[in-house]
mmCIF file of C-alpha atoms in Angstrom:
data_model
loop_
_atom_site.group_PDB
_atom_site.id
_atom_site.type_symbol
_atom_site.label_atom_id
_atom_site.label_comp_id
_atom_site.label_asym_id
_atom_site.label_seq_id
_atom_site.Cartn_x
_atom_site.Cartn_y
_atom_site.Cartn_z
ATOM 1 C CA LEU A 1 209.994 163.320 -81.305
ATOM 2 C CA TRP A 2 212.749 164.464 -83.749
ATOM 3 C CA MET A 3 212.282 163.227 -87.332
ATOM 4 C CA ASN A 4 215.277 163.331 -89.811
ATOM 5 C CA PRO A 5 214.190 165.102 -93.057
ATOM 6 C CA ALA A 6 215.877 162.136 -94.790
ATOM 7 C CA LEU A 7 213.177 159.831 -93.785
ATOM 8 C CA THR A 8 211.001 160.446 -96.792
ATOM 9 C CA PRO A 9 208.427 157.671 -97.547
ATOM 10 C CA ASN A 10 208.605 157.745 -101.343
ATOM 11 C CA VAL A 11 212.353 157.008 -101.859
ATOM 12 C CA ARG A 12 213.455 153.529 -102.789
ATOM 13 C CA PHE A 13 216.924 152.101 -102.049
ATOM 14 C CA ALA A 14 219.067 149.202 -103.167
ATOM 15 C CA THR A 15 219.060 146.291 -100.771
ATOM 16 C CA MET A 16 222.140 144.905 -99.168
ATOM 17 C CA PRO A 17 222.429 141.291 -98.227
ATOM 18 C CA SER A 18 222.918 140.530 -94.553
ATOM 19 C CA SER A 19 225.474 138.007 -93.339
ATOM 20 C CA THR A 20 225.278 135.611 -90.763
ATOM 21 C CA ALA A 21 241.134 141.538 -79.763
ATOM 22 C CA ARG A 22 242.251 143.078 -77.300
ATOM 23 C CA ARG A 23 245.487 143.252 -75.374
ATOM 24 C CA SER A 24 245.876 141.542 -72.024
ATOM 25 C CA THR A 25 247.183 143.489 -69.181
ATOM 26 C CA ARG A 26 250.416 142.476 -67.667
ATOM 27 C CA GLY A 27 250.643 141.848 -64.001
ATOM 28 C CA ALA A 28 252.537 145.047 -63.048
ATOM 29 C CA LYS A 29 253.013 145.224 -59.233
ATOM 30 C CA GLY A 30 251.277 148.113 -57.565
ATOM 31 C CA PRO A 31 252.823 150.096 -54.681
ATOM 32 C CA GLU A 32 253.201 148.019 -51.535
ATOM 33 C CA ASP A 33 251.574 148.747 -48.235
ATOM 34 C CA LYS A 34 249.878 151.974 -49.659
ATOM 35 C CA THR A 35 246.457 150.574 -49.363
ATOM 36 C CA PRO A 36 243.985 153.304 -48.456
ATOM 37 C CA LYS A 37 241.489 152.453 -45.759
ATOM 38 C CA ALA A 38 238.950 150.254 -47.552
ATOM 39 C CA LYS A 39 235.406 151.332 -48.036
ATOM 40 C CA ARG A 40 233.160 148.379 -48.173
ATOM 41 C CA ALA A 41 230.165 148.039 -50.208
ATOM 42 C CA LYS A 42 226.808 147.668 -48.674
ATOM 43 C CA THR A 43 225.566 144.115 -48.257
ATOM 44 C CA SER A 44 222.235 145.067 -49.630
ATOM 45 C CA ALA A 45 221.189 147.712 -52.141
ATOM 46 C CA LYS A 46 217.869 149.545 -52.106
ATOM 47 C CA ILE A 47 216.538 149.727 -55.664
ATOM 48 C CA LYS A 48 213.928 152.288 -56.319
ATOM 49 C CA VAL A 49 211.189 150.694 -58.382
ATOM 50 C CA GLU A 50 208.585 152.896 -59.908
ATOM 51 C CA PRO A 51 204.923 151.897 -59.250
ATOM 52 C CA ASP A 52 203.345 149.702 -61.846
ATOM 53 C CA VAL A 53 201.400 152.007 -64.310
ATOM 54 C CA CYS A 54 199.430 150.355 -67.050
ATOM 55 C CA ASP A 55 197.544 153.232 -68.481
ATOM 56 C CA ASP A 56 198.167 152.167 -72.113
ATOM 57 C CA VAL A 57 199.242 148.838 -73.439
ATOM 58 C CA ASP A 58 199.093 150.031 -77.018
ATOM 59 C CA ALA A 59 195.965 148.089 -77.718
ATOM 60 C CA ALA A 60 195.971 149.225 -81.270
ATOM 61 C CA TRP A 61 198.576 146.613 -81.811
ATOM 62 C CA VAL A 62 197.297 143.754 -79.831
ATOM 63 C CA THR A 63 194.286 142.481 -77.926
ATOM 64 C CA VAL A 64 195.306 140.637 -74.724
ATOM 65 C CA LYS A 65 193.229 138.183 -72.919
ATOM 66 C CA PRO A 66 194.163 138.178 -69.241
ATOM 67 C CA GLU A 67 195.577 134.912 -67.914
ATOM 68 C CA PRO A 68 194.268 133.629 -64.636
ATOM 69 C CA VAL A 69 196.840 134.120 -61.952
ATOM 70 C CA ASP A 70 196.960 132.267 -58.631
ATOM 71 C CA PRO A 71 197.621 134.992 -55.939
ATOM 72 C CA SER A 72 199.065 132.417 -53.554
ATOM 73 C CA SER A 73 201.845 131.327 -55.893
ATOM 74 C CA PRO A 74 205.190 132.547 -54.564
ATOM 75 C CA THR A 75 206.640 132.961 -58.022
ATOM 76 C CA VAL A 76 203.907 135.173 -59.442
ATOM 77 C CA ARG A 77 203.597 138.840 -58.800
ATOM 78 C CA VAL A 78 200.011 140.044 -59.171
ATOM 79 C CA HIS A 79 199.766 143.261 -60.965
ATOM 80 C CA THR A 80 197.901 145.986 -59.138
ATOM 81 C CA PRO A 81 196.073 148.373 -61.419
ATOM 82 C CA SER A 82 196.815 152.007 -61.213
ATOM 83 C CA LYS A 83 194.397 154.539 -59.554
ATOM 84 C CA LYS A 84 193.486 155.842 -63.068
ATOM 85 C CA GLY A 85 191.820 152.547 -63.859
ATOM 86 C CA THR A 86 192.506 149.745 -66.161
ATOM 87 C CA PRO A 87 193.204 150.270 -69.951
ATOM 88 C CA LYS A 88 190.174 150.817 -72.048
ATOM 89 C CA THR A 89 189.477 148.307 -74.879
ATOM 90 C CA PRO A 90 189.500 150.070 -78.293
ATOM 91 C CA LYS A 91 186.158 150.267 -80.076
ATOM 92 C CA THR A 92 187.633 148.744 -83.265
ATOM 93 C CA GLU A 93 189.693 145.602 -83.267
ATOM 94 C CA SER A 94 193.198 145.978 -84.668
ATOM 95 C CA LYS A 95 194.156 144.099 -87.835
ATOM 96 C CA ALA A 96 197.504 143.326 -86.181
ATOM 97 C CA LEU A 97 198.415 140.148 -84.572
ATOM 98 C CA VAL A 98 195.976 139.023 -81.771
ATOM 99 C CA VAL A 99 197.379 137.140 -78.814
ATOM 100 C CA ALA A 100 194.984 134.862 -76.934
ATOM 101 C CA ASP A 101 197.202 133.944 -73.931
ATOM 102 C CA ALA A 102 200.019 135.639 -72.199
ATOM 103 C CA GLY A 103 201.815 132.255 -71.695
ATOM 104 C CA GLU A 104 204.726 131.226 -69.519
ATOM 105 C CA GLY A 105 206.891 134.016 -70.716
ATOM 106 C CA THR A 106 205.083 136.528 -68.286
ATOM 107 C CA VAL A 107 205.365 134.451 -65.111
ATOM 108 C CA GLY A 108 206.985 136.727 -62.634
ATOM 109 C CA SER A 109 206.737 139.817 -64.964
ATOM 110 C CA PRO A 110 205.475 143.069 -63.584
ATOM 111 C CA PHE A 111 202.861 142.831 -66.405
ATOM 112 C CA PRO A 112 201.738 139.242 -66.287
ATOM 113 C CA ASN A 113 198.721 139.846 -68.670
ATOM 114 C CA LEU A 114 200.842 141.540 -71.403
ATOM 115 C CA ALA A 115 201.695 138.826 -74.027
ATOM 116 C CA ARG A 116 204.056 140.930 -76.034
ATOM 117 C CA PRO A 117 206.543 140.856 -77.656
ATOM 118 C CA THR A 118 205.743 137.459 -79.118
ATOM 119 C CA VAL A 119 208.529 135.087 -80.218
ATOM 120 C CA ASP A 120 207.603 135.930 -83.821
ATOM 121 C CA GLU A 121 207.709 139.542 -83.223
ATOM 122 C CA CYS A 122 211.261 139.335 -81.720
ATOM 123 C CA TRP A 123 212.633 137.380 -84.537
ATOM 124 C CA ALA A 124 210.856 139.577 -87.096
ATOM 125 C CA ALA A 125 212.360 142.704 -85.536
ATOM 126 C CA ARG A 126 215.885 141.189 -85.507
ATOM 127 C CA ASP A 127 215.686 140.278 -89.081
ATOM 128 C CA ALA A 128 214.245 143.589 -90.170
ATOM 129 C CA LEU A 129 216.931 145.504 -88.303
ATOM 130 C CA ALA A 130 219.762 143.207 -89.588
ATOM 131 C CA LYS A 131 218.694 144.069 -93.088
ATOM 132 C CA LEU A 132 218.435 147.885 -92.433
ATOM 133 C CA HIS A 133 221.731 147.953 -90.394
ATOM 134 C CA SER A 134 223.479 145.374 -92.555
ATOM 135 C CA SER A 135 226.936 147.006 -92.450
ATOM 136 C CA PHE A 136 226.875 147.274 -88.747
ATOM 137 C CA PHE A 137 225.485 143.714 -88.292
ATOM 138 C CA GLN A 138 228.106 142.165 -90.511
ATOM 139 C CA GLN A 139 230.835 143.737 -88.453
ATOM 140 C CA PHE A 140 229.048 142.498 -85.233
ATOM 141 C CA GLU A 141 228.778 138.935 -86.558
ATOM 142 C CA THR A 142 232.497 138.984 -87.363
ATOM 143 C CA GLN A 143 233.490 140.062 -83.947
ATOM 144 C CA GLN A 144 231.088 137.603 -82.412
ATOM 145 C CA ALA A 145 232.589 134.659 -84.456
ATOM 146 C CA ALA A 146 236.088 135.738 -83.153
ATOM 147 C CA GLY A 147 234.891 135.190 -79.560
ATOM 148 C CA GLY A 148 233.055 138.367 -78.894
ATOM 149 C CA ASP A 149 235.715 139.953 -76.562
ATOM 150 C CA ALA A 150 235.802 143.089 -78.757
ATOM 151 C CA ILE A 151 232.092 143.573 -78.206
ATOM 152 C CA GLY A 152 230.647 145.633 -75.413
ATOM 153 C CA PRO A 153 232.139 147.850 -72.652
ATOM 154 C CA GLY A 154 235.635 147.035 -71.334
ATOM 155 C CA SER A 155 237.029 146.071 -74.618
ATOM 156 C CA LEU A 156 240.315 147.334 -76.220
ATOM 157 C CA PRO A 157 240.022 145.926 -79.779
ATOM 158 C CA ALA A 158 242.554 148.373 -81.148
ATOM 159 C CA LEU A 159 245.420 146.880 -79.140
ATOM 160 C CA PRO A 160 247.388 144.016 -80.552
ATOM 161 C CA ALA A 161 247.223 140.645 -78.677
ATOM 162 C CA PRO A 162 250.555 139.492 -76.986
ATOM 163 C CA ARG A 163 252.264 136.448 -78.407
ATOM 164 C CA THR A 164 253.066 133.110 -76.862
ATOM 165 C CA PRO A 165 256.433 132.718 -75.116
ATOM 166 C CA ASP A 166 257.883 130.995 -78.210
ATOM 167 C CA GLY A 167 256.761 133.973 -80.339
ATOM 168 C CA GLU A 168 254.743 131.940 -82.866
ATOM 169 C CA ALA A 169 250.943 132.254 -82.311
ATOM 170 C CA PRO A 170 249.243 135.314 -80.935
ATOM 171 C CA LEU A 171 247.232 134.814 -77.708
ATOM 172 C CA VAL A 172 243.645 135.909 -77.697
ATOM 173 C CA PRO A 173 243.087 136.722 -73.895
ATOM 174 C CA ARG A 174 239.528 137.030 -72.870
ATOM 175 C CA LYS A 175 238.079 140.055 -71.300
ATOM 176 C CA THR A 176 238.096 139.927 -67.523
ATOM 177 C CA VAL A 177 234.911 140.438 -65.615
ATOM 178 C CA LEU A 178 236.243 143.517 -63.876
ATOM 179 C CA ASP A 179 237.152 144.895 -67.372
ATOM 180 C CA SER A 180 233.555 144.454 -68.379
ATOM 181 C CA LEU A 181 232.079 145.930 -65.189
ATOM 182 C CA VAL A 182 234.396 149.005 -65.051
ATOM 183 C CA GLY A 183 233.882 149.556 -68.753
ATOM 184 C CA THR A 184 230.120 149.556 -68.220
ATOM 185 C CA ILE A 185 230.335 151.958 -65.318
ATOM 186 C CA LEU A 186 232.309 154.264 -67.559
ATOM 187 C CA SER A 187 229.781 154.001 -70.212
ATOM 188 C CA GLN A 188 227.039 155.499 -68.021
ATOM 189 C CA ASN A 189 225.755 158.907 -69.076
ATOM 190 C CA THR A 190 228.150 159.352 -71.951
ATOM 191 C CA THR A 191 228.687 158.496 -75.550
ATOM 192 C CA ASP A 192 230.384 155.181 -76.868
ATOM 193 C CA THR A 193 233.331 157.086 -78.152
ATOM 194 C CA ASN A 194 234.009 158.901 -74.815
ATOM 195 C CA SER A 195 233.578 155.778 -72.700
ATOM 196 C CA HIS A 196 235.868 153.709 -74.963
ATOM 197 C CA ARG A 197 238.406 156.525 -74.839
ATOM 198 C CA ALA A 198 238.213 156.810 -71.152
ATOM 199 C CA PHE A 199 238.679 153.054 -70.629
ATOM 200 C CA ALA A 200 241.665 153.006 -72.986
ATOM 201 C CA ILE A 201 243.354 155.836 -71.158
ATOM 202 C CA LEU A 202 242.678 154.233 -67.742
ATOM 203 C CA LYS A 203 244.228 150.910 -68.791
ATOM 204 C CA HIS A 204 247.287 152.740 -70.278
ATOM 205 C CA ARG A 205 247.985 154.708 -67.218
ATOM 206 C CA PHE A 206 247.099 151.953 -64.685
ATOM 207 C CA PRO A 207 247.754 148.505 -66.234
ATOM 208 C CA THR A 208 246.437 146.556 -63.245
ATOM 209 C CA TRP A 209 243.326 146.996 -61.238
ATOM 210 C CA GLU A 210 245.578 146.886 -58.132
ATOM 211 C CA GLN A 211 247.172 150.048 -59.261
ATOM 212 C CA VAL A 212 243.803 151.686 -59.872
ATOM 213 C CA ARG A 213 242.745 150.720 -56.364
ATOM 214 C CA THR A 214 245.772 152.227 -54.615
ATOM 215 C CA ALA A 215 246.085 155.366 -56.798
ATOM 216 C CA LYS A 216 245.077 158.766 -55.591
ATOM 217 C CA PRO A 217 241.515 159.285 -56.742
ATOM 218 C CA ALA A 218 242.483 162.613 -58.492
ATOM 219 C CA LYS A 219 244.881 160.793 -60.875
ATOM 220 C CA VAL A 220 242.338 158.215 -61.669
ATOM 221 C CA GLU A 221 239.776 160.839 -62.281
ATOM 222 C CA ASP A 222 242.114 162.730 -64.652
ATOM 223 C CA ALA A 223 242.520 159.558 -66.741
ATOM 224 C CA ILE A 224 238.693 159.006 -67.237
ATOM 225 C CA ARG A 225 237.666 162.664 -67.355
ATOM 226 C CA CYS A 226 236.663 162.510 -71.062
ATOM 227 C CA GLY A 227 233.876 160.157 -70.030
ATOM 228 C CA GLY A 228 232.170 162.543 -67.651
ATOM 229 C CA LEU A 229 231.256 162.205 -63.913
ATOM 230 C CA ALA A 230 234.785 161.262 -63.203
ATOM 231 C CA GLU A 231 234.634 161.836 -59.450
ATOM 232 C CA VAL A 232 231.561 159.792 -58.929
ATOM 233 C CA LYS A 233 232.723 156.960 -61.155
ATOM 234 C CA VAL A 234 236.154 156.728 -59.619
ATOM 235 C CA SER A 235 234.690 156.622 -56.082
ATOM 236 C CA ARG A 236 232.414 153.701 -57.038
ATOM 237 C CA ILE A 237 235.237 151.772 -58.888
ATOM 238 C CA GLN A 238 237.596 152.118 -55.950
ATOM 239 C CA VAL A 239 234.937 150.921 -53.395
ATOM 240 C CA ILE A 240 234.417 147.827 -55.517
ATOM 241 C CA LEU A 241 238.095 147.257 -55.765
ATOM 242 C CA ASN A 242 238.695 147.788 -52.046
ATOM 243 C CA THR A 243 235.882 145.443 -51.324
ATOM 244 C CA LEU A 244 237.321 142.732 -53.432
ATOM 245 C CA LYS A 245 240.782 143.153 -51.911
ATOM 246 C CA GLU A 246 239.409 142.897 -48.383
ATOM 247 C CA GLU A 247 237.139 139.999 -48.989
ATOM 248 C CA ARG A 248 239.024 137.889 -51.504
ATOM 249 C CA GLY A 249 242.645 139.234 -51.395
ATOM 250 C CA GLU A 250 242.825 140.306 -54.946
ATOM 251 C CA CYS A 251 241.129 142.644 -57.479
ATOM 252 C CA SER A 252 239.423 140.080 -59.514
ATOM 253 C CA MET A 253 235.809 138.961 -60.267
ATOM 254 C CA GLU A 254 236.626 135.856 -62.266
ATOM 255 C CA TYR A 255 234.731 133.859 -59.557
ATOM 256 C CA LEU A 256 231.574 135.139 -61.028
ATOM 257 C CA ARG A 257 232.051 132.921 -64.048
ATOM 258 C CA ASP A 258 231.140 129.863 -61.954
ATOM 259 C CA MET A 259 228.104 131.474 -60.430
ATOM 260 C CA SER A 260 224.457 131.134 -61.476
ATOM 261 C CA ASP A 261 222.774 134.212 -63.127
ATOM 262 C CA ASP A 262 220.793 134.972 -59.916
ATOM 263 C CA ASP A 263 223.961 134.832 -57.828
ATOM 264 C CA VAL A 264 225.763 137.024 -60.204
ATOM 265 C CA LYS A 265 223.008 139.607 -60.070
ATOM 266 C CA ALA A 266 223.062 139.443 -56.264
ATOM 267 C CA GLU A 267 226.816 139.844 -56.059
ATOM 268 C CA LEU A 268 227.045 142.782 -58.441
ATOM 269 C CA SER A 269 223.859 144.623 -57.304
ATOM 270 C CA ARG A 270 225.311 145.146 -53.755
ATOM 271 C CA PHE A 271 227.632 147.857 -55.155
ATOM 272 C CA LYS A 272 226.403 151.387 -55.444
ATOM 273 C CA GLY A 273 226.198 152.592 -59.042
ATOM 274 C CA VAL A 274 225.709 148.990 -60.414
ATOM 275 C CA GLY A 275 222.106 148.728 -61.447
ATOM 276 C CA PRO A 276 220.146 146.173 -63.410
ATOM 277 C CA LYS A 277 221.314 147.432 -66.868
ATOM 278 C CA THR A 278 225.055 147.310 -65.760
ATOM 279 C CA VAL A 279 224.565 143.860 -64.365
ATOM 280 C CA SER A 280 222.816 142.655 -67.476
ATOM 281 C CA CYS A 281 225.499 144.027 -69.709
ATOM 282 C CA VAL A 282 228.163 142.104 -67.736
ATOM 283 C CA LEU A 283 226.079 138.936 -67.958
ATOM 284 C CA MET A 284 225.456 139.199 -71.718
ATOM 285 C CA PHE A 285 228.709 140.695 -73.078
ATOM 286 C CA CYS A 286 231.263 139.184 -70.785
ATOM 287 C CA LEU A 287 229.902 136.036 -69.344
ATOM 288 C CA LYS A 288 227.929 135.163 -72.568
ATOM 289 C CA ARG A 289 224.697 134.504 -70.633
ATOM 290 C CA PRO A 290 221.174 134.974 -72.291
ATOM 291 C CA ASP A 291 220.236 138.201 -70.829
ATOM 292 C CA PHE A 292 218.537 141.267 -72.251
ATOM 293 C CA PRO A 293 219.860 144.702 -71.041
ATOM 294 C CA VAL A 294 217.436 147.526 -71.321
ATOM 295 C CA ASP A 295 219.117 150.836 -71.920
ATOM 296 C CA THR A 296 217.416 154.123 -72.858
ATOM 297 C CA HIS A 297 217.141 153.239 -76.499
ATOM 298 C CA VAL A 298 215.610 149.658 -75.902
ATOM 299 C CA TRP A 299 213.196 151.124 -73.330
ATOM 300 C CA LYS A 300 211.868 153.915 -75.474
ATOM 301 C CA ILE A 301 211.516 151.724 -78.602
ATOM 302 C CA ALA A 302 209.806 148.913 -76.647
ATOM 303 C CA LYS A 303 207.313 151.355 -75.301
ATOM 304 C CA ASP A 304 206.519 152.699 -78.735
ATOM 305 C CA LEU A 305 206.027 149.259 -80.166
ATOM 306 C CA GLY A 306 203.658 148.298 -77.422
ATOM 307 C CA TRP A 307 205.961 145.666 -75.948
ATOM 308 C CA ILE A 308 205.725 147.312 -72.479
ATOM 309 C CA PRO A 309 203.080 149.725 -71.076
ATOM 310 C CA LYS A 310 203.683 153.411 -71.660
ATOM 311 C CA GLY A 311 204.191 154.033 -67.958
ATOM 312 C CA ALA A 312 206.715 151.186 -67.454
ATOM 313 C CA GLY A 313 209.999 152.089 -65.825
ATOM 314 C CA ARG A 314 213.275 150.803 -67.027
ATOM 315 C CA GLU A 315 213.585 148.222 -64.401
ATOM 316 C CA GLU A 316 210.095 146.903 -64.991
ATOM 317 C CA ALA A 317 210.793 146.908 -68.752
ATOM 318 C CA TYR A 318 213.838 144.708 -67.978
ATOM 319 C CA GLU A 319 211.914 142.277 -65.870
ATOM 320 C CA HIS A 320 209.318 141.832 -68.554
ATOM 321 C CA LEU A 321 211.484 141.841 -71.661
ATOM 322 C CA ASN A 322 214.076 139.547 -70.239
ATOM 323 C CA ARG A 323 211.312 136.966 -69.870
ATOM 324 C CA ARG A 324 209.618 137.533 -73.201
ATOM 325 C CA VAL A 325 212.435 137.723 -75.573
ATOM 326 C CA PRO A 326 213.755 134.158 -76.645
ATOM 327 C CA ASP A 327 217.335 133.394 -75.319
ATOM 328 C CA ASP A 328 218.731 132.848 -78.755
ATOM 329 C CA CYS A 329 217.574 136.227 -79.988
ATOM 330 C CA LYS A 330 218.556 138.342 -77.057
ATOM 331 C CA PHE A 331 222.087 139.255 -78.114
ATOM 332 C CA ASP A 332 221.257 140.164 -81.641
ATOM 333 C CA LEU A 333 218.045 142.084 -80.801
ATOM 334 C CA HIS A 334 219.646 144.066 -78.100
ATOM 335 C CA VAL A 335 222.623 145.378 -80.095
ATOM 336 C CA LEU A 336 220.357 146.049 -83.160
ATOM 337 C CA LEU A 337 217.803 148.039 -81.129
ATOM 338 C CA VAL A 338 220.480 150.118 -79.501
ATOM 339 C CA GLU A 339 221.961 150.797 -82.965
ATOM 340 C CA HIS A 340 218.629 151.670 -84.426
ATOM 341 C CA GLY A 341 217.885 154.062 -81.482
ATOM 342 C CA LYS A 342 221.221 155.825 -81.966
ATOM 343 C CA VAL A 343 220.809 156.236 -85.809
ATOM 344 C CA TYR A 344 217.038 157.287 -85.861
ATOM 345 C CA ARG A 345 216.665 158.826 -82.302
ATOM 346 C CA ASN A 346 214.404 155.941 -81.267
ATOM 347 C CA ASP A 347 211.908 156.519 -84.037
ATOM 348 C CA VAL A 348 209.905 153.280 -84.696
ATOM 349 C CA LYS A 349 207.663 154.178 -87.723
ATOM 350 C CA TRP A 350 209.728 152.095 -90.205
ATOM 351 C CA LEU A 351 210.136 149.172 -87.718
ATOM 352 C CA ARG A 352 206.547 149.123 -86.816
ATOM 353 C CA GLN A 353 205.414 148.917 -90.397
ATOM 354 C CA ALA A 354 208.003 146.316 -91.159
ATOM 355 C CA LEU A 355 206.812 144.101 -88.240
ATOM 356 C CA LYS A 356 203.117 144.429 -89.222
ATOM 357 C CA GLY A 357 203.846 143.545 -92.803
ATOM 358 C CA GLN A 358 205.892 140.559 -92.048
ATOM 359 C CA LEU A 359 203.644 139.216 -89.289
ATOM 360 C CA GLU A 360 200.466 139.787 -91.305
ATOM 361 C CA THR A 361 201.490 138.729 -94.805
ATOM 362 C CA GLY A 362 204.525 136.511 -94.013
ATOM 363 C CA ASP A 363 206.606 138.065 -96.674
ATOM 364 C CA LEU A 364 209.551 140.471 -96.757
ATOM 365 C CA GLY A 365 208.087 142.884 -99.292
ATOM 366 C CA TRP A 366 208.524 145.727 -96.668
ATOM 367 C CA TYR A 367 212.182 145.564 -97.177
ATOM 368 C CA LYS A 368 211.935 146.328 -100.975
ATOM 369 C CA GLU A 369 209.788 149.257 -100.005
ATOM 370 C CA ALA A 370 212.335 150.630 -97.495
ATOM 371 C CA GLN A 371 213.630 154.121 -97.937
ATOM 372 C CA GLY A 372 216.934 154.620 -99.705
ATOM 373 C CA GLU A 373 218.006 157.673 -97.811
ATOM 374 C CA MET A 374 217.112 155.867 -94.535
ATOM 375 C CA LYS A 375 219.418 153.115 -95.366
ATOM 376 C CA LEU A 376 222.168 155.505 -96.373
ATOM 377 C CA LEU A 377 221.889 157.170 -93.029
ATOM 378 C CA ALA A 378 222.345 153.870 -91.295
ATOM 379 C CA ASP A 379 225.456 153.027 -93.307
ATOM 380 C CA ASN A 380 226.959 156.456 -92.807
ATOM 381 C CA HIS A 381 226.464 156.219 -89.087
ATOM 382 C CA PHE A 382 228.336 152.926 -89.147
ATOM 383 C CA ILE A 383 231.135 154.287 -91.038
ATOM 384 C CA SER A 384 231.458 157.371 -88.684
ATOM 385 C CA LYS A 385 231.321 155.117 -85.551
ATOM 386 C CA SER A 386 233.869 152.592 -86.980
ATOM 387 C CA SER A 387 236.341 155.491 -87.555
ATOM 388 C CA ALA A 388 235.931 156.546 -83.972
ATOM 389 C CA GLY A 389 236.674 153.050 -82.682
ATOM 390 C CA GLY A 390 233.342 152.185 -81.243
ATOM 391 C CA VAL A 391 231.522 149.590 -83.322
ATOM 392 C CA CYS A 392 229.683 147.415 -80.898
ATOM 393 C CA GLY A 393 228.778 148.474 -77.391
#
């Protein structure tokens, strides 16, 4: 684990108080009768799920009392211990918060006996991170108050909004579902800056999704090349667009807005390259649903905090955390965990101490003890990212 030399434990810093878009694409006509032979998406996708491994539930943080589970219940997945055996109980009991019952939040989870994170832990983490990353969070809240369409993949916040026909008030068009989906696909295996740039160039060269669908793959690949894996991503995007054209007659996914969360997941998951994280991002950032995407940063931080077992895969982590994190906390906690992971390379030492202090003593004294250089690093990262045009998502 990489540790920044700036993270010194004896440095104090001044506290900062926390506080509580995009151009629409015009309907340019694409070339007529130049539709390539459509490749259809598979009706079902095989998702590789790693076997449940529960070798370490970070018992130094919590002692969990298993909750009786009815194996006959169709909604409960009974956890099967690994061949290495069940986790050992530590000889000394932790002074941290002890949870007596896993509760309803673990029904259907791959880890039904793991009662973390608790509601209090989630909100404490949100509050601590909002203090540490106050500059970032203030900008995030401003964008959220404006409708949130400048947040997340598929956004073009730097472009001016078009005006109404009478030229008086600017329109604030909402981000389309396809914008969000394609933007999330472009964000895979690259940086925020590169994915934002790739999406902006793509929309500039191909203003409509119909134009992207009928264009030669090489030309689309050239537009998004800065985002990496251009050939793979273009192939997947054009398969999605061809399928929509064949099934619905247009390149649009606005029909998802009227679907339930489960139906949205089923509809999007049938496309190759659209996994649980991508689906969850569309649900949360675009459809404004209470979902909790688990990217690499959230996954690693959750493991180090003991919120999921050390051997949990990302899809298992999503299934567990999406049930445990309160709906009202999901949006804030997700973006803050991602920001924290990017700034401090997923180090959780400060966050673990902040949570323990707040949950054990009930005060925020930990914030006054936070390191000044650590805070400065967070603020400098925000400034750097803002100048690059990628603040949130």
